[in-house]
CSV table of C-alpha atoms in Angstrom, one decimal:
chain,number,residue,atom,x,y,z
A,1,MET,CA,91.2,108.1,10.9
A,2,LYS,CA,94.7,109.6,10.8
A,3,ILE,CA,93.9,112.6,13.0
A,4,LEU,CA,90.9,111.6,15.1
A,5,THR,CA,92.3,108.2,16.1
A,6,ARG,CA,90.8,105.8,18.6
A,7,ARG,CA,93.0,107.5,21.2
A,8,TRP,CA,91.2,110.8,20.7
A,9,PHE,CA,87.8,109.3,21.3
A,10,ASP,CA,89.1,107.5,24.4
A,11,LEU,CA,90.6,110.8,25.7
A,12,CYS,CA,87.2,112.5,25.3
A,13,ASP,CA,85.4,109.6,27.0
A,14,ARG,CA,87.9,109.6,29.9
A,15,ALA,CA,87.7,113.4,30.3
A,16,SER,CA,83.9,113.3,30.1
A,17,GLY,CA,83.8,110.6,32.8
A,18,LEU,CA,85.7,113.0,35.1
A,19,GLU,CA,83.3,115.9,34.6
A,20,PHE,CA,80.6,116.5,37.1
A,21,PRO,CA,79.3,120.0,36.2
A,22,PHE,CA,76.7,120.1,39.0
A,23,MET,CA,79.0,118.9,41.7
A,24,ARG,CA,79.1,121.2,44.8
A,25,SER,CA,82.3,121.4,46.8
A,26,ASP,CA,81.9,121.4,50.6
A,27,PRO,CA,84.9,121.2,53.0
A,28,ARG,CA,82.7,119.2,55.4
A,29,ALA,CA,82.8,116.3,52.9
A,30,SER,CA,86.5,115.7,53.6
A,31,VAL,CA,85.5,113.4,56.4
A,32,PHE,CA,82.6,111.1,57.0
A,33,ASP,CA,79.8,113.3,58.4
A,34,PRO,CA,76.3,111.7,58.8
A,35,ASP,CA,74.9,115.1,59.6
A,36,LEU,CA,76.0,116.5,56.3
A,37,TYR,CA,74.4,113.6,54.5
A,38,ASP,CA,71.1,114.2,56.3
A,39,GLU,CA,71.3,117.9,55.3
A,40,VAL,CA,71.8,117.1,51.7
A,41,VAL,CA,68.9,114.6,51.8
A,42,LEU,CA,66.7,117.4,53.3
A,43,SER,CA,67.7,119.7,50.4
A,44,LEU,CA,65.7,117.3,48.2
A,45,TYR,CA,62.6,118.4,50.1
A,46,GLY,CA,61.3,120.5,47.2
A,47,GLU,CA,61.9,117.7,44.7
A,48,ALA,CA,60.1,115.2,46.9
A,49,LEU,CA,57.2,117.6,47.3
A,50,GLU,CA,56.9,117.9,43.6
A,51,HIS,CA,57.0,114.1,43.2
A,52,LEU,CA,54.2,113.6,45.7
A,53,SER,CA,52.2,116.4,44.1
A,54,TYR,CA,52.5,114.6,40.8
A,55,GLU,CA,51.4,111.3,42.4
A,56,MET,CA,48.4,113.1,43.9
A,57,ARG,CA,47.3,114.2,40.5
A,58,SER,CA,47.8,110.8,39.0
A,59,ASP,CA,46.1,108.9,41.7
A,60,ARG,CA,43.4,111.5,42.4
A,61,THR,CA,44.5,111.4,46.0
A,62,LEU,CA,42.6,113.9,48.2
A,63,ALA,CA,44.8,113.6,51.4
A,64,LEU,CA,47.6,116.1,51.5
A,65,PRO,CA,51.1,114.7,52.3
A,66,THR,CA,52.5,115.4,55.7
A,67,SER,CA,56.0,116.8,56.4
A,68,ASP,CA,57.0,113.3,57.4
A,69,ASP,CA,55.7,112.0,54.1
A,70,VAL,CA,57.8,114.5,52.2
A,71,VAL,CA,61.0,113.7,54.2
A,72,SER,CA,60.4,110.0,53.7
A,73,CYS,CA,60.1,110.6,49.9
A,74,ALA,CA,63.3,112.7,49.9
A,75,LYS,CA,65.1,109.8,51.6
A,76,THR,CA,63.8,107.4,49.0
A,77,ILE,CA,64.9,109.7,46.2
A,78,ALA,CA,68.4,109.9,47.8
A,79,GLU,CA,68.7,106.2,48.2
A,80,ARG,CA,67.7,105.5,44.6
A,81,ARG,CA,70.1,108.1,43.4
A,82,VAL,CA,73.0,106.6,45.4
A,83,SER,CA,72.2,103.1,44.2
A,84,ALA,CA,72.2,104.3,40.5
A,85,ARG,CA,75.4,106.3,40.7
A,86,ILE,CA,77.6,104.5,43.2
A,87,ASP,CA,79.4,102.5,40.6
A,88,GLY,CA,80.1,105.7,38.6
A,89,ILE,CA,82.5,107.2,41.1
A,90,PRO,CA,85.8,107.5,39.1
A,91,GLU,CA,88.4,105.0,40.4
A,92,GLU,CA,91.1,107.8,40.3
A,93,VAL,CA,89.4,109.6,43.2
A,94,ARG,CA,87.4,106.8,44.9
A,95,HIS,CA,90.0,106.6,47.7
A,96,LEU,CA,89.6,110.3,48.5
A,97,VAL,CA,85.8,110.1,48.8
A,98,ALA,CA,84.9,110.0,52.5
A,99,ASP,CA,81.2,109.3,51.9
A,100,PRO,CA,80.3,107.9,48.5
A,101,ARG,CA,76.7,108.7,49.2
A,102,LEU,CA,77.4,112.4,49.2
A,103,PHE,CA,79.3,112.1,45.9
A,104,CYS,CA,76.3,110.4,44.4
A,105,LEU,CA,74.1,113.3,45.5
A,106,GLY,CA,76.4,115.9,44.0
A,107,VAL,CA,78.6,117.0,46.9
A,108,CYS,CA,82.3,116.4,47.2
A,109,SER,CA,85.3,117.7,49.2
A,110,PRO,CA,87.7,120.3,47.7
A,111,GLU,CA,90.3,117.6,47.6
A,112,VAL,CA,88.2,115.5,45.4
A,113,ARG,CA,87.3,118.5,43.2
A,114,ASN,CA,90.9,119.4,42.7
A,115,ALA,CA,91.9,115.8,42.0
A,116,LEU,CA,89.2,115.5,39.3
A,117,ASP,CA,90.3,118.8,37.7
A,118,GLY,CA,94.0,117.8,37.9
A,119,ILE,CA,93.3,114.5,36.1
A,120,ARG,CA,90.9,115.9,33.6
A,121,ARG,CA,92.7,119.0,32.5
A,122,PRO,CA,95.7,117.4,30.6
A,123,LEU,CA,93.3,114.9,29.0
A,124,ARG,CA,91.1,117.7,27.8
A,125,ASP,CA,94.1,119.8,26.6
A,126,GLU,CA,95.4,116.9,24.5
A,127,ALA,CA,91.9,116.2,23.1
A,128,ASP,CA,91.4,119.9,22.3
A,129,GLU,CA,94.8,120.1,20.5
A,130,THR,CA,93.9,117.1,18.4
A,131,TYR,CA,90.5,118.5,17.6
A,132,GLY,CA,92.1,121.7,16.5
A,133,ARG,CA,94.4,119.8,14.1
A,134,TRP,CA,91.3,118.1,12.7
A,135,ALA,CA,89.4,121.4,12.3
A,136,TRP,CA,92.5,122.7,10.3
A,137,HIS,CA,92.2,119.6,8.1
A,138,ILE,CA,88.5,120.3,7.4
A,139,LEU,CA,88.9,124.1,6.9
A,140,GLU,CA,92.2,124.2,5.0
A,141,GLU,CA,93.3,120.8,3.7
A,142,VAL,CA,90.1,119.4,2.4
A,143,PRO,CA,89.3,122.6,0.3
A,144,GLY,CA,92.9,122.2,-1.0
A,145,LEU,CA,91.7,119.0,-2.6
A,146,GLY,CA,89.3,120.9,-4.8
A,147,ALA,CA,85.8,122.3,-4.8
A,148,ASP,CA,84.2,118.8,-5.3
A,149,ALA,CA,86.0,117.4,-2.3
A,150,GLU,CA,84.9,120.4,-0.2
A,151,MET,CA,81.3,119.9,-1.4
A,152,LEU,CA,81.5,116.2,-0.5
A,153,ALA,CA,82.7,116.9,3.0
A,154,HIS,CA,79.9,119.4,3.5
A,155,ALA,CA,77.4,116.9,2.3
A,156,LEU,CA,78.6,114.1,4.5
A,157,LEU,CA,79.3,115.8,7.8
A,158,GLU,CA,76.4,115.5,10.3
A,159,HIS,CA,74.2,113.6,7.8
A,160,ARG,CA,72.8,110.1,7.5
A,161,TYR,CA,72.6,108.3,4.2
A,162,GLU,CA,71.0,105.2,2.8
A,163,CYS,CA,73.2,103.5,0.3
A,164,ARG,CA,72.4,101.4,-2.8
A,165,THR,CA,75.2,99.5,-4.6
A,166,GLU,CA,75.2,98.8,-8.3
A,167,GLY,CA,78.5,97.1,-9.2
A,168,ASP,CA,81.3,99.4,-8.2
A,169,THR,CA,79.0,102.4,-8.0
A,170,VAL,CA,77.2,103.4,-4.7
A,171,HIS,CA,74.3,105.8,-4.7
A,172,MET,CA,73.8,107.6,-1.4
A,173,GLY,CA,70.8,109.7,-0.3
A,174,TRP,CA,68.2,110.3,2.4
A,175,LYS,CA,64.9,112.1,2.6
A,176,HIS,CA,66.2,114.5,5.3
A,177,SER,CA,69.5,115.3,3.5
A,178,PRO,CA,69.5,118.0,0.7
A,179,TYR,CA,72.2,116.1,-1.2
A,180,SER,CA,72.6,112.9,-3.3
A,181,ILE,CA,76.0,111.4,-3.6
A,182,VAL,CA,77.4,109.0,-6.2
A,183,LEU,CA,80.6,107.1,-5.5
A,184,ARG,CA,82.3,105.6,-8.6
A,185,GLY,CA,84.9,102.9,-8.8
A,186,VAL,CA,84.3,101.9,-5.2
A,187,ARG,CA,87.0,99.6,-3.9
A,188,GLY,CA,86.0,99.3,-0.3
A,189,PRO,CA,84.5,98.5,2.1
A,190,ALA,CA,83.0,95.3,0.8
A,191,PRO,CA,80.2,94.8,1.2
A,192,PHE,CA,79.2,98.5,1.4
A,193,PRO,CA,76.9,99.2,4.3
A,194,ASP,CA,73.2,99.9,3.7
A,195,SER,CA,73.4,103.1,5.6
A,196,ILE,CA,76.0,105.4,7.1
A,197,TYR,CA,76.1,108.3,9.5
A,198,CYS,CA,79.0,110.7,9.5
A,199,ARG,CA,79.9,112.9,12.5
A,200,TYR,CA,83.6,113.3,11.7
A,201,LEU,CA,85.4,113.1,8.3
A,202,GLU,CA,88.9,113.1,6.9
A,203,MET,CA,89.7,113.0,3.2
A,204,TYR,CA,93.0,112.2,1.4
A,205,ARG,CA,94.3,111.2,-2.0
A,206,LYS,CA,96.6,108.1,-2.2
A,207,ASP,CA,98.0,106.9,-5.6
A,208,GLY,CA,95.1,108.5,-7.4
A,209,VAL,CA,92.4,106.9,-5.1
A,210,TRP,CA,90.1,108.9,-2.9
A,211,MET,CA,90.3,107.8,0.8
A,212,ILE,CA,87.2,109.1,2.6
A,213,GLU,CA,87.3,108.2,6.3
A,214,LEU,CA,84.2,108.6,8.3
A,215,ALA,CA,83.4,108.2,12.0
A,216,ASP,CA,80.3,108.4,14.1
A,217,ARG,CA,80.0,109.9,17.6
A,218,ASP,CA,81.2,106.7,19.2
A,219,GLY,CA,84.4,106.5,17.1
A,220,ASP,CA,83.3,103.6,14.9
A,221,CYS,CA,85.1,104.2,11.6
A,222,LEU,CA,84.5,103.4,8.0
A,223,THR,CA,87.1,103.9,5.2
A,224,ILE,CA,85.7,104.4,1.7
A,225,GLU,CA,88.1,104.0,-1.2
A,226,CYS,CA,86.9,105.1,-4.6
A,227,ASP,CA,88.0,106.5,-7.9
A,228,GLY,CA,85.7,109.5,-8.0
A,229,PHE,CA,82.4,110.9,-6.8
A,230,SER,CA,79.8,113.5,-7.5
A,231,VAL,CA,77.4,115.5,-5.3
A,232,SER,CA,74.1,117.0,-6.3
A,233,LYS,CA,71.0,118.4,-4.8
A,234,GLY,CA,68.2,115.9,-4.5
A,235,ALA,CA,66.4,113.3,-2.6
A,236,SER,CA,67.5,109.8,-1.8
A,237,PRO,CA,67.9,107.5,-4.8
């Protein structure tokens, strides 16, 4: 991919790794405060009560849980959450986190929140600028290659296809896609994959050859080189 390069996917991954939309900022988290941790654990009381209620229905338990039972369950939920999330604290702010347990439970200091925003913002801005350039390619440059190219892009984007190869011709279709695609004079890749999924696409002409570059959500790319193609309504071949 010429526009959505590996760097773009990495930028998106890094920015996403610094996003914690449900994180609550609390000035008391600037220092290690056991009382704040206990307060956050007790805020899980309702979740713990719901958990115990579900267990009662599942086990047909008749005895109602006591308040101590609910508090104990809340502590268990918190401990499990901390254990599952402790390694996910971003290295960039780990030195600012006074109590990693709180971060794992969705509470951070204003300093940590500002640091996360400051690191993420330029990454997201660059990623958004690149995505805008790609959107221009899809909306303006691909239609400039002709109606057939525009139709192919529409058929490929956000669709999965099963592929059948006959010599240098590839037939593509899938029961859940309204389109069938035929690629003629295919020069690569070899061997052609049995199935493809296209989340992002770029199309170019180079020395009379169509260059169709596909990428999935993870950024794994596939470049198709062919002499021509056709798109029609229909089920998989």
